[in-house]
Amino acid sequence: MLRFDDFRLDPAALQIFRGDAQLDAPPQVVEVLAYLIDNGGRTVGRRELLDRFWPRAGTGGDASLNTCIRRIRALLGDEADAPLYIRTRPRSGYRFIGTADAPPAARPAPRAGRLAIAGGLFAVLAASGAVWAHGTVFPPRHRIAIEPVQGLCEYVLFPKFNAGLRESFVAEVSPLLPKGYSVAASSAGADLHARVSVRQTPRQTVVVVNLVDSDGGRLLWSGQFAAATDTEDYLPLQRALARHMASGLRKALAERG
């Protein structure tokens, strides 16, 4: 759990809290914020963020990154002209400048641009390779990276459909994962990868999820999910497919053990 001021960010579940209240934030927004926090000692370049989070977005990646940074600032109540958390270096990148926040007994000397891990107990657990997830302490066994959704059609009915489907999938699957599994904030350190592809026509949308082992790229599980396309409102379709995808993956992981 990452902490700064009165915020708590859970990189595994891709959730952020202010005090005891969970904030309404898309998983990718939380994921990008977590990455900026993890690299708080430096300015993270725009190209680095684009390559990491929008590798196949082409020229649309810049707009997506700009929107994401605006959402992060709105989420934190931050201002670009007088930043407390995210400082922009024009035409270069972004740097997290929040101040560390830890309980008094374990509070380090303040260092701008760094985020301290809060609490002596958590530090001990992290050193021993344990994490806190869904209220239970357990040794992590598998971390799953949900990769950007790939479109397999020559045309796109809804330009934002794939990005939204990934966000919904992450949100649905995170609380359903069996003990010992967690969603990785990025591909780094993940031993499993969920690769999602979409085929869409005005009548039907088909999604395929492949679970791949990082060691050798071995296919561990594959599931196919389909639903009727609603050209008037695709949000319910995203949510319904994400629920089915999450349920299928959870069942596969539970059977895998």
GROMACS .gro file of C-alpha atoms in nm:
model
  257
    1MET     CA    1   0.000   0.000   0.000
    2LEU     CA    2   0.138   0.340  -0.101
    3ARG     CA    3   0.058   0.636   0.126
    4PHE     CA    4   0.093   1.013   0.090
    5ASP     CA    5  -0.087   1.280   0.291
    6ASP     CA    6  -0.436   1.133   0.351
    7PHE     CA    7  -0.429   0.916   0.038
    8ARG     CA    8  -0.378   0.539   0.023
    9LEU     CA    9  -0.311   0.367  -0.308
   10ASP     CA   10  -0.334  -0.009  -0.355
   11PRO     CA   11  -0.124  -0.098  -0.664
   12ALA     CA   12  -0.244  -0.460  -0.669
   13ALA     CA   13  -0.616  -0.381  -0.667
   14LEU     CA   14  -0.569  -0.054  -0.861
   15GLN     CA   15  -0.773   0.138  -0.606
   16ILE     CA   16  -0.713   0.469  -0.429
   17PHE     CA   17  -0.863   0.595  -0.103
   18ARG     CA   18  -0.879   0.933   0.067
   19GLY     CA   19  -0.922   0.869   0.433
   20ASP     CA   20  -1.168   0.581   0.455
   21ALA     CA   21  -1.346   0.664   0.130
   22GLN     CA   22  -1.259   0.490  -0.195
   23LEU     CA   23  -1.227   0.735  -0.482
   24ASP     CA   24  -1.390   0.672  -0.817
   25ALA     CA   25  -1.088   0.633  -1.044
   26PRO     CA   26  -1.033   0.428  -1.361
   27PRO     CA   27  -0.777   0.152  -1.299
   28GLN     CA   28  -0.536   0.289  -1.560
   29VAL     CA   29  -0.534   0.630  -1.389
   30VAL     CA   30  -0.438   0.461  -1.062
   31GLU     CA   31  -0.179   0.249  -1.245
   32VAL     CA   32  -0.008   0.553  -1.400
   33LEU     CA   33  -0.014   0.737  -1.066
   34ALA     CA   34   0.144   0.436  -0.893
   35TYR     CA   35   0.420   0.433  -1.156
   36LEU     CA   36   0.491   0.803  -1.103
   37ILE     CA   37   0.503   0.746  -0.727
   38ASP     CA   38   0.741   0.451  -0.763
   39ASN     CA   39   0.969   0.676  -0.969
   40GLY     CA   40   0.924   0.983  -0.752
   41GLY     CA   41   1.294   1.067  -0.749
   42ARG     CA   42   1.301   1.162  -1.115
   43THR     CA   43   1.102   1.311  -1.401
   44VAL     CA   44   0.932   1.030  -1.592
   45GLY     CA   45   0.944   1.109  -1.962
   46ARG     CA   46   0.635   1.123  -2.178
   47ARG     CA   47   0.784   0.868  -2.418
   48GLU     CA   48   0.848   0.629  -2.128
   49LEU     CA   49   0.485   0.656  -2.016
   50LEU     CA   50   0.354   0.616  -2.370
   51ASP     CA   51   0.570   0.309  -2.433
   52ARG     CA   52   0.462   0.154  -2.104
   53PHE     CA   53   0.089   0.227  -2.093
   54TRP     CA   54  -0.013   0.305  -2.453
   55PRO     CA   55   0.235   0.102  -2.661
   56ARG     CA   56  -0.003   0.050  -2.952
   57ALA     CA   57  -0.201   0.373  -2.941
   58GLY     CA   58  -0.001   0.546  -3.217
   59THR     CA   59  -0.067   0.918  -3.247
   60GLY     CA   60  -0.365   0.887  -3.012
   61GLY     CA   61  -0.136   0.803  -2.721
   62ASP     CA   62  -0.045   1.168  -2.654
   63ALA     CA   63  -0.408   1.265  -2.607
   64SER     CA   64  -0.467   0.963  -2.383
   65LEU     CA   65  -0.167   1.055  -2.166
   66ASN     CA   66  -0.280   1.417  -2.137
   67THR     CA   67  -0.628   1.304  -2.034
   68CYS     CA   68  -0.483   1.061  -1.780
   69ILE     CA   69  -0.268   1.331  -1.616
   70ARG     CA   70  -0.569   1.565  -1.598
   71ARG     CA   71  -0.770   1.289  -1.432
   72ILE     CA   72  -0.491   1.225  -1.180
   73ARG     CA   73  -0.480   1.595  -1.091
   74ALA     CA   74  -0.859   1.610  -1.058
   75LEU     CA   75  -0.852   1.300  -0.841
   76LEU     CA   76  -0.592   1.447  -0.605
   77GLY     CA   77  -0.727   1.804  -0.613
   78ASP     CA   78  -0.398   1.913  -0.768
   79GLU     CA   79  -0.329   2.216  -0.989
   80ALA     CA   80  -0.086   2.222  -1.281
   81ASP     CA   81   0.016   2.583  -1.206
   82ALA     CA   82   0.078   2.520  -0.834
   83PRO     CA   83   0.129   2.145  -0.802
   84LEU     CA   84   0.135   1.957  -0.474
   85TYR     CA   85   0.174   1.610  -0.625
   86ILE     CA   86   0.237   1.607  -1.002
   87ARG     CA   87   0.485   1.855  -1.149
   88THR     CA   88   0.502   1.896  -1.526
   89ARG     CA   89   0.830   1.950  -1.702
   90PRO     CA   90   0.718   2.109  -2.032
   91ARG     CA   91   0.768   1.886  -2.336
   92SER     CA   92   0.957   1.640  -2.118
   93GLY     CA   93   0.749   1.453  -1.861
   94TYR     CA   94   0.605   1.440  -1.510
   95ARG     CA   95   0.740   1.400  -1.159
   96PHE     CA   96   0.565   1.299  -0.838
   97ILE     CA   97   0.658   1.555  -0.570
   98GLY     CA   98   0.434   1.440  -0.285
   99THR     CA   99   0.578   1.417   0.065
  100ALA     CA  100   0.613   1.085   0.245
  101ASP     CA  101   0.362   1.009   0.515
  102ALA     CA  102   0.422   0.738   0.778
  103PRO     CA  103   0.307   0.681   1.138
  104PRO     CA  104   0.512   0.883   1.394
  105ALA     CA  105   0.698   0.576   1.527
  106ALA     CA  106   0.826   0.493   1.182
  107ARG     CA  107   0.828   0.836   1.015
  108PRO     CA  108   1.146   0.902   0.815
  109ALA     CA  109   1.288   1.248   0.760
  110PRO     CA  110   1.075   1.424   0.496
  111ARG     CA  111   1.211   1.402   0.144
  112ALA     CA  112   1.023   1.574  -0.138
  113GLY     CA  113   0.969   1.360  -0.444
  114ARG     CA  114   0.991   1.033  -0.252
  115LEU     CA  115   0.712   0.816  -0.117
  116ALA     CA  116   0.787   0.622   0.204
  117ILE     CA  117   0.633   0.284   0.277
  118ALA     CA  118   0.415   0.344   0.578
  119GLY     CA  119   0.440   0.152   0.902
  120GLY     CA  120   0.705  -0.073   1.054
  121LEU     CA  121   0.488  -0.385   1.022
  122PHE     CA  122   0.440  -0.335   0.649
  123ALA     CA  123   0.814  -0.285   0.605
  124VAL     CA  124   0.878  -0.617   0.777
  125LEU     CA  125   0.619  -0.793   0.562
  126ALA     CA  126   0.760  -0.643   0.244
  127ALA     CA  127   1.111  -0.757   0.338
  128SER     CA  128   0.988  -1.109   0.399
  129GLY     CA  129   0.802  -1.120   0.066
  130ALA     CA  130   0.446  -1.091   0.199
  131VAL     CA  131   0.173  -0.851   0.088
  132TRP     CA  132  -0.161  -0.734   0.226
  133ALA     CA  133  -0.456  -0.802   0.001
  134HIS     CA  134  -0.831  -0.824   0.072
  135GLY     CA  135  -0.760  -0.816   0.447
  136THR     CA  136  -0.537  -1.127   0.450
  137VAL     CA  137  -0.157  -1.157   0.478
  138PHE     CA  138  -0.018  -1.428   0.251
  139PRO     CA  139   0.296  -1.499   0.050
  140PRO     CA  140   0.251  -1.380  -0.309
  141ARG     CA  141   0.272  -1.657  -0.566
  142HIS     CA  142   0.151  -1.508  -0.890
  143ARG     CA  143   0.117  -1.154  -1.027
  144ILE     CA  144  -0.100  -1.106  -1.335
  145ALA     CA  145  -0.043  -0.823  -1.581
  146ILE     CA  146  -0.358  -0.724  -1.771
  147GLU     CA  147  -0.218  -0.615  -2.105
  148PRO     CA  148  -0.375  -0.346  -2.330
  149VAL     CA  149  -0.666  -0.486  -2.530
  150GLN     CA  150  -0.596  -0.556  -2.896
  151GLY     CA  151  -0.850  -0.499  -3.171
  152LEU     CA  152  -0.862  -0.752  -3.454
  153CYS     CA  153  -1.094  -0.564  -3.691
  154GLU     CA  154  -0.990  -0.338  -3.974
  155TYR     CA  155  -1.230  -0.069  -3.851
  156VAL     CA  156  -1.328   0.048  -3.502
  157LEU     CA  157  -1.689   0.100  -3.400
  158PHE     CA  158  -1.600   0.267  -3.071
  159PRO     CA  159  -1.248   0.423  -3.049
  160LYS     CA  160  -1.238   0.403  -2.667
  161PHE     CA  161  -1.397   0.059  -2.636
  162ASN     CA  162  -1.077  -0.142  -2.591
  163ALA     CA  163  -0.926   0.089  -2.329
  164GLY     CA  164  -1.253   0.096  -2.136
  165LEU     CA  165  -1.287  -0.282  -2.156
  166ARG     CA  166  -0.942  -0.325  -2.000
  167GLU     CA  167  -1.028  -0.085  -1.718
  168SER     CA  168  -1.356  -0.267  -1.649
  169PHE     CA  169  -1.181  -0.604  -1.664
  170VAL     CA  170  -0.920  -0.495  -1.408
  171ALA     CA  171  -1.189  -0.356  -1.179
  172GLU     CA  172  -1.399  -0.673  -1.201
  173VAL     CA  173  -1.121  -0.929  -1.168
  174SER     CA  174  -0.917  -0.768  -0.887
  175PRO     CA  175  -1.154  -0.858  -0.599
  176LEU     CA  176  -1.228  -1.205  -0.744
  177LEU     CA  177  -0.874  -1.344  -0.763
  178PRO     CA  178  -0.806  -1.654  -0.552
  179LYS     CA  179  -0.565  -1.634  -0.261
  180GLY     CA  180  -0.207  -1.603  -0.382
  181TYR     CA  181  -0.291  -1.408  -0.700
  182SER     CA  182  -0.289  -1.033  -0.754
  183VAL     CA  183  -0.313  -0.789  -1.042
  184ALA     CA  184   0.022  -0.628  -1.118
  185ALA     CA  185   0.035  -0.251  -1.161
  186SER     CA  186   0.263  -0.303  -1.460
  187SER     CA  187   0.420  -0.588  -1.659
  188ALA     CA  188   0.743  -0.562  -1.463
  189GLY     CA  189   0.767  -0.851  -1.218
  190ALA     CA  190   0.450  -1.022  -1.343
  191ASP     CA  191   0.480  -1.397  -1.403
  192LEU     CA  192   0.141  -1.426  -1.576
  193HIS     CA  193  -0.004  -1.214  -1.855
  194ALA     CA  194  -0.371  -1.182  -1.953
  195ARG     CA  195  -0.384  -1.095  -2.324
  196VAL     CA  196  -0.720  -0.975  -2.449
  197SER     CA  197  -0.831  -0.938  -2.811
  198VAL     CA  198  -1.160  -0.803  -2.949
  199ARG     CA  199  -1.348  -0.866  -3.271
  200GLN     CA  200  -1.646  -0.640  -3.318
  201THR     CA  201  -1.921  -0.597  -3.576
  202PRO     CA  202  -2.241  -0.392  -3.552
  203ARG     CA  203  -2.416  -0.713  -3.447
  204GLN     CA  204  -2.175  -0.895  -3.218
  205THR     CA  205  -1.867  -0.838  -3.005
  206VAL     CA  206  -1.636  -1.132  -2.932
  207VAL     CA  207  -1.359  -1.117  -2.673
  208VAL     CA  208  -1.083  -1.376  -2.625
  209VAL     CA  209  -0.871  -1.384  -2.309
  210ASN     CA  210  -0.544  -1.580  -2.312
  211LEU     CA  211  -0.352  -1.641  -1.991
  212VAL     CA  212   0.016  -1.681  -2.073
  213ASP     CA  213   0.310  -1.782  -1.855
  214SER     CA  214   0.599  -1.534  -1.874
  215ASP     CA  215   0.846  -1.820  -1.866
  216GLY     CA  216   0.843  -1.935  -2.228
  217GLY     CA  217   0.505  -1.784  -2.317
  218ARG     CA  218   0.315  -2.107  -2.249
  219LEU     CA  219  -0.063  -2.077  -2.291
  220LEU     CA  220  -0.225  -2.175  -1.960
  221TRP     CA  221  -0.590  -2.093  -2.033
  222SER     CA  222  -0.806  -1.937  -2.300
  223GLY     CA  223  -1.165  -1.818  -2.279
  224GLN     CA  224  -1.402  -1.672  -2.537
  225PHE     CA  225  -1.693  -1.443  -2.452
  226ALA     CA  226  -1.955  -1.291  -2.682
  227ALA     CA  227  -2.246  -1.048  -2.656
  228ALA     CA  228  -2.470  -0.849  -2.886
  229THR     CA  229  -2.330  -0.510  -2.987
  230ASP     CA  230  -2.534  -0.206  -2.891
  231THR     CA  231  -2.431   0.076  -3.123
  232GLU     CA  232  -2.620   0.331  -2.914
  233ASP     CA  233  -2.450   0.267  -2.577
  234TYR     CA  234  -2.148   0.039  -2.547
  235LEU     CA  235  -2.083   0.090  -2.171
  236PRO     CA  236  -2.323  -0.186  -2.058
  237LEU     CA  237  -2.156  -0.417  -2.311
  238GLN     CA  238  -1.813  -0.337  -2.164
  239ARG     CA  239  -1.931  -0.408  -1.811
  240ALA     CA  240  -2.111  -0.732  -1.904
  241LEU     CA  241  -1.813  -0.868  -2.097
  242ALA     CA  242  -1.573  -0.766  -1.820
  243ARG     CA  243  -1.783  -0.955  -1.562
  244HIS     CA  244  -1.786  -1.270  -1.774
  245MET     CA  245  -1.411  -1.240  -1.842
  246ALA     CA  246  -1.334  -1.193  -1.472
  247SER     CA  247  -1.554  -1.487  -1.372
  248GLY     CA  248  -1.393  -1.712  -1.633
  249LEU     CA  249  -1.041  -1.618  -1.529
  250ARG     CA  250  -1.120  -1.660  -1.159
  251LYS     CA  251  -1.260  -2.008  -1.221
  252ALA     CA  252  -0.955  -2.104  -1.429
  253LEU     CA  253  -0.715  -1.984  -1.158
  254ALA     CA  254  -0.909  -2.160  -0.883
  255GLU     CA  255  -0.890  -2.486  -1.077
  256ARG     CA  256  -0.521  -2.430  -1.146
  257GLY     CA  257  -0.451  -2.385  -0.775
   0.00000   0.00000   0.00000
